[in-house]
Short mmCIF file of C-alpha atoms in Angstrom, two decimals:
data_model
loop_
_atom_site.label_atom_id
_atom_site.label_comp_id
_atom_site.label_asym_id
_atom_site.label_seq_id
_atom_site.Cartn_x
_atom_site.Cartn_y
_atom_site.Cartn_z
CA GLY P 1 8.26 9.19 17.09
CA GLN P 2 7.45 6.49 14.61
CA GLN P 3 10.37 4.55 13.18
CA VAL P 4 10.58 2.23 10.20
CA GLN P 5 13.46 -0.20 9.68
CA GLN P 6 14.02 -1.93 6.37
CA SER P 7 16.22 -4.91 5.63
CA PRO P 8 18.35 -5.78 3.90
CA ALA P 9 19.89 -2.43 3.01
CA SER P 10 20.93 -3.86 -0.35
CA LEU P 11 20.31 -7.05 -2.27
CA VAL P 12 21.85 -8.46 -5.43
CA LEU P 13 19.97 -11.14 -7.36
CA GLN P 14 20.29 -12.95 -10.61
CA GLU P 15 17.45 -12.53 -13.05
CA GLY P 16 14.68 -14.99 -12.28
CA GLU P 17 15.41 -15.26 -8.55
CA ASN P 18 12.88 -14.18 -5.93
CA ALA P 19 13.37 -11.29 -3.50
CA GLU P 20 12.02 -10.86 0.02
CA LEU P 21 12.19 -7.37 1.50
CA GLN P 22 11.41 -6.74 5.16
CA CYS P 23 9.91 -3.75 6.98
CA ASN P 24 9.57 -3.37 10.75
CA PHE P 25 7.85 -0.43 12.41
CA SER P 26 7.76 0.91 15.93
CA SER P 27 4.06 1.57 16.49
CA THR P 28 0.75 0.18 15.32
CA ALA P 29 0.28 0.92 11.66
CA THR P 30 -3.05 1.69 10.06
CA ARG P 31 -1.49 1.56 6.63
CA LEU P 32 1.70 0.16 5.14
CA GLN P 33 2.62 1.35 1.67
CA TRP P 34 5.43 0.12 -0.59
CA PHE P 35 7.11 2.39 -3.13
CA TYR P 36 9.65 1.94 -5.91
CA GLN P 37 12.18 4.57 -6.95
CA ARG P 38 14.87 4.62 -9.62
CA PRO P 39 17.91 6.87 -9.03
CA GLY P 40 16.72 10.43 -9.62
CA GLY P 41 13.24 9.15 -10.34
CA SER P 42 9.78 9.59 -8.89
CA LEU P 43 8.23 7.54 -6.11
CA VAL P 44 5.92 4.96 -7.62
CA SER P 45 3.30 3.42 -5.35
CA LEU P 46 3.36 -0.37 -5.59
CA LEU P 47 1.00 -1.73 -2.93
CA SER P 48 -0.83 -0.42 0.07
CA ASN P 49 -2.34 -2.68 2.71
CA PRO P 50 -2.95 -2.26 6.43
CA SER P 51 -3.00 -5.98 7.15
CA GLY P 52 -3.07 -9.35 5.48
CA THR P 53 -1.80 -10.16 2.02
CA LYS P 54 -2.21 -8.31 -1.24
CA HIS P 55 -1.01 -9.24 -4.73
CA THR P 56 -0.37 -7.35 -7.91
CA GLY P 57 1.49 -8.97 -10.78
CA ARG P 58 4.74 -10.43 -9.45
CA LEU P 59 4.48 -8.51 -6.18
CA THR P 60 3.02 -9.77 -2.90
CA SER P 61 2.77 -7.55 0.16
CA THR P 62 2.12 -9.12 3.57
CA THR P 63 1.50 -7.06 6.69
CA VAL P 64 1.24 -8.54 10.19
CA THR P 65 0.03 -5.54 12.15
CA LYS P 66 0.15 -7.15 15.60
CA GLU P 67 3.81 -8.04 15.09
CA ARG P 68 4.58 -4.63 13.56
CA ARG P 69 6.14 -6.03 10.44
CA GLY P 70 5.57 -6.25 6.73
CA SER P 71 7.25 -7.79 3.73
CA LEU P 72 7.36 -7.40 -0.03
CA HIS P 73 7.96 -10.49 -2.15
CA ILE P 74 9.08 -10.06 -5.74
CA SER P 75 8.88 -13.25 -7.78
CA SER P 76 10.94 -14.03 -10.88
CA SER P 77 12.96 -10.82 -10.66
CA GLN P 78 13.78 -8.93 -13.84
CA ILE P 79 16.62 -6.52 -14.61
CA THR P 80 14.08 -3.71 -14.80
CA ASP P 81 13.13 -4.37 -11.15
CA SER P 82 16.46 -2.82 -10.11
CA GLY P 83 16.05 0.26 -7.94
CA THR P 84 15.19 1.25 -4.39
CA TYR P 85 12.17 -0.15 -2.60
CA LEU P 86 10.79 1.98 0.21
CA CYS P 87 8.39 1.00 2.95
CA ALA P 88 6.26 3.67 4.63
CA MET P 89 3.74 3.51 7.43
CA SER P 90 1.16 5.70 9.08
CA GLY P 91 -0.56 5.08 12.39
CA GLY P 92 -3.74 6.02 14.20
CA SER P 93 -5.30 9.29 13.16
CA ASN P 94 -1.97 10.60 11.90
CA TYR P 95 -1.94 10.21 8.13
CA LYS P 96 1.59 11.36 7.43
CA LEU P 97 3.88 8.63 6.13
CA THR P 98 7.06 7.67 7.95
CA PHE P 99 9.57 6.10 5.57
CA GLY P 100 12.31 3.55 5.99
CA LYS P 101 15.73 4.07 4.41
CA GLY P 102 14.95 1.62 1.62
CA THR P 103 16.35 -1.56 0.13
CA LEU P 104 18.54 -1.15 -2.97
CA LEU P 105 17.81 -4.06 -5.28
CA THR P 106 20.17 -4.91 -8.13
CA VAL P 107 19.14 -7.62 -10.57
CA THR P 108 21.92 -8.93 -12.80
CA PRO P 109 21.69 -10.94 -16.05
CA ASN L 1 -5.20 11.75 -15.30
CA ALA L 2 -1.94 13.73 -15.28
CA GLY L 3 -0.94 12.70 -11.77
CA VAL L 4 0.48 15.12 -9.24
CA ILE L 5 2.18 18.02 -10.98
CA GLN L 6 5.10 19.87 -9.43
CA THR L 7 6.84 22.97 -10.74
CA PRO L 8 9.58 23.84 -11.24
CA ARG L 9 11.35 20.51 -11.60
CA HIS L 10 14.70 22.09 -10.78
CA LYS L 11 15.54 25.30 -8.96
CA VAL L 12 18.87 26.86 -8.10
CA THR L 13 18.96 29.73 -5.60
CA GLY L 14 21.66 31.70 -3.86
CA LYS L 15 21.98 31.60 -0.12
CA GLY L 16 19.49 34.01 1.45
CA GLN L 17 17.09 34.06 -1.49
CA GLU L 18 13.48 32.92 -1.43
CA ALA L 19 12.18 29.77 -3.14
CA THR L 20 8.54 28.98 -3.92
CA LEU L 21 7.57 25.47 -4.95
CA TRP L 22 4.23 24.60 -6.54
CA CYS L 23 2.09 21.50 -6.41
CA GLU L 24 -1.09 20.61 -8.27
CA PRO L 25 -2.76 17.54 -6.70
CA ILE L 26 -4.74 14.94 -8.57
CA SER L 27 -8.20 16.30 -9.31
CA GLY L 28 -10.70 15.20 -6.67
CA HIS L 29 -8.09 14.39 -4.04
CA SER L 30 -8.81 16.09 -0.72
CA ALA L 31 -5.47 15.58 1.04
CA VAL L 32 -2.14 17.11 0.03
CA PHE L 33 1.18 16.24 1.66
CA TRP L 34 4.68 17.73 1.40
CA TYR L 35 7.84 15.70 2.04
CA ARG L 36 11.52 16.25 1.35
CA GLN L 37 14.20 13.74 0.42
CA THR L 38 17.93 13.93 1.02
CA ILE L 39 20.66 11.32 0.81
CA VAL L 40 21.46 11.66 4.52
CA GLN L 41 17.98 11.94 6.07
CA GLY L 42 15.96 10.00 3.52
CA LEU L 43 12.29 10.95 3.14
CA GLU L 44 10.85 13.25 5.79
CA PHE L 45 7.32 14.53 6.29
CA LEU L 46 6.86 18.30 6.30
CA THR L 47 3.18 19.19 6.37
CA TYR L 48 -0.28 18.26 5.10
CA PHE L 49 -3.65 19.76 4.24
CA ARG L 50 -7.10 18.24 4.16
CA ASN L 51 -9.82 20.04 2.21
CA GLN L 52 -7.38 22.98 1.97
CA ALA L 53 -7.09 23.32 5.77
CA PRO L 54 -3.65 22.85 7.39
CA ILE L 55 -3.79 19.75 9.60
CA ASP L 56 -0.26 18.86 10.65
CA ASP L 57 2.89 20.94 10.12
CA SER L 58 5.01 19.12 12.70
CA GLY L 59 7.79 18.44 10.18
CA MET L 60 8.21 22.01 9.03
CA PRO L 61 11.30 23.94 10.15
CA LYS L 62 9.57 26.69 12.07
CA GLU L 63 11.30 29.86 11.06
CA ARG L 64 11.76 29.92 7.31
CA PHE L 65 9.30 27.40 5.89
CA SER L 66 5.63 28.01 5.19
CA ALA L 67 2.98 26.19 3.17
CA GLN L 68 -0.38 27.25 1.86
CA MET L 69 -3.27 25.77 -0.06
CA PRO L 70 -5.35 28.68 -1.33
CA ASN L 71 -7.63 26.47 -3.43
CA GLN L 72 -8.23 22.79 -4.08
CA SER L 73 -6.09 22.77 -7.21
CA HIS L 74 -2.76 23.94 -5.86
CA SER L 75 -0.50 24.18 -2.87
CA THR L 76 2.73 26.12 -2.39
CA LEU L 77 5.76 25.59 -0.19
CA LYS L 78 7.79 28.72 0.43
CA ILE L 79 11.29 28.79 1.87
CA GLN L 80 12.59 32.17 2.94
CA SER L 81 16.27 33.01 3.26
CA THR L 82 17.32 29.66 1.80
CA GLN L 83 20.36 27.92 3.27
CA PRO L 84 22.60 25.24 1.73
CA GLN L 85 21.13 22.65 4.12
CA ASP L 86 17.71 23.25 2.48
CA SER L 87 19.03 21.58 -0.68
CA ALA L 88 16.84 18.53 -1.24
CA VAL L 89 14.15 17.07 -3.44
CA TYR L 90 10.78 18.39 -2.29
CA LEU L 91 7.94 15.99 -2.96
CA CYS L 92 4.22 16.64 -3.03
CA ALA L 93 1.69 13.84 -2.68
CA SER L 94 -2.09 13.68 -2.76
CA SER L 95 -4.66 11.14 -1.69
CA LEU L 96 -8.39 10.72 -2.13
CA VAL L 97 -8.96 11.15 1.59
CA ALA L 98 -6.42 11.66 4.36
CA GLY L 99 -6.65 8.32 6.12
CA GLY L 100 -6.58 4.84 4.68
CA SER L 101 -5.88 6.05 1.16
CA THR L 102 -2.87 5.51 -1.05
CA GLN L 103 -0.69 8.59 -1.43
CA TYR L 104 0.42 9.38 -4.97
CA PHE L 105 3.62 11.34 -5.40
CA GLY L 106 4.66 13.97 -7.90
CA PRO L 107 8.08 13.97 -9.60
CA GLY L 108 9.49 16.42 -7.07
CA THR L 109 11.32 19.73 -7.23
CA ARG L 110 15.09 19.46 -6.90
CA LEU L 111 16.25 22.53 -4.97
CA LEU L 112 19.92 23.46 -4.89
CA VAL L 113 21.01 26.34 -2.66
CA LEU L 114 24.48 27.61 -3.47
#
């Protein structure tokens, strides 16, 4: 079945530093979606793009479909960015999302 | 727009009892998905509907789990004879169309089976 690997598993940054989160998937994706989740909180959709680069605020998502990888760049990290970032993909005519295990981001003062 | 609504937010059942979880998708969305989240397994797909029709239930445990979507405004996930290993957060998501659309998630129902 489809598999999604995220790295790093955890990341600690100082406020103001940039973060680069990676996502690799095992089959051709038609959509890659990034989510944010606080402990015990809801899944919040951040960005969704099948290929290329997409920006919103301080977030940039880049997906290279042929190489089966994607990344999420967070610029000028803030303490409130702390939480888990999840990558999910779907492929072909199958619209269910397969999730990675997430990257736990901690931003310190 | 209230987002995806899930009820109850928390449910505690005894082993062997039945649990019914409810989901109200975003108005106008034609696809509804169910997932569950545990610490060990992470997020796993269960089943999805498009225009109320069941499309893929490949993630559903076959014997005790069932899902329905009787109308476009709600879906239910029923677990019969609940077991401790069913304890998880059950998440419902909806999207405008099934493919190529962003899925929006509800807050989840936290199920604890004692």
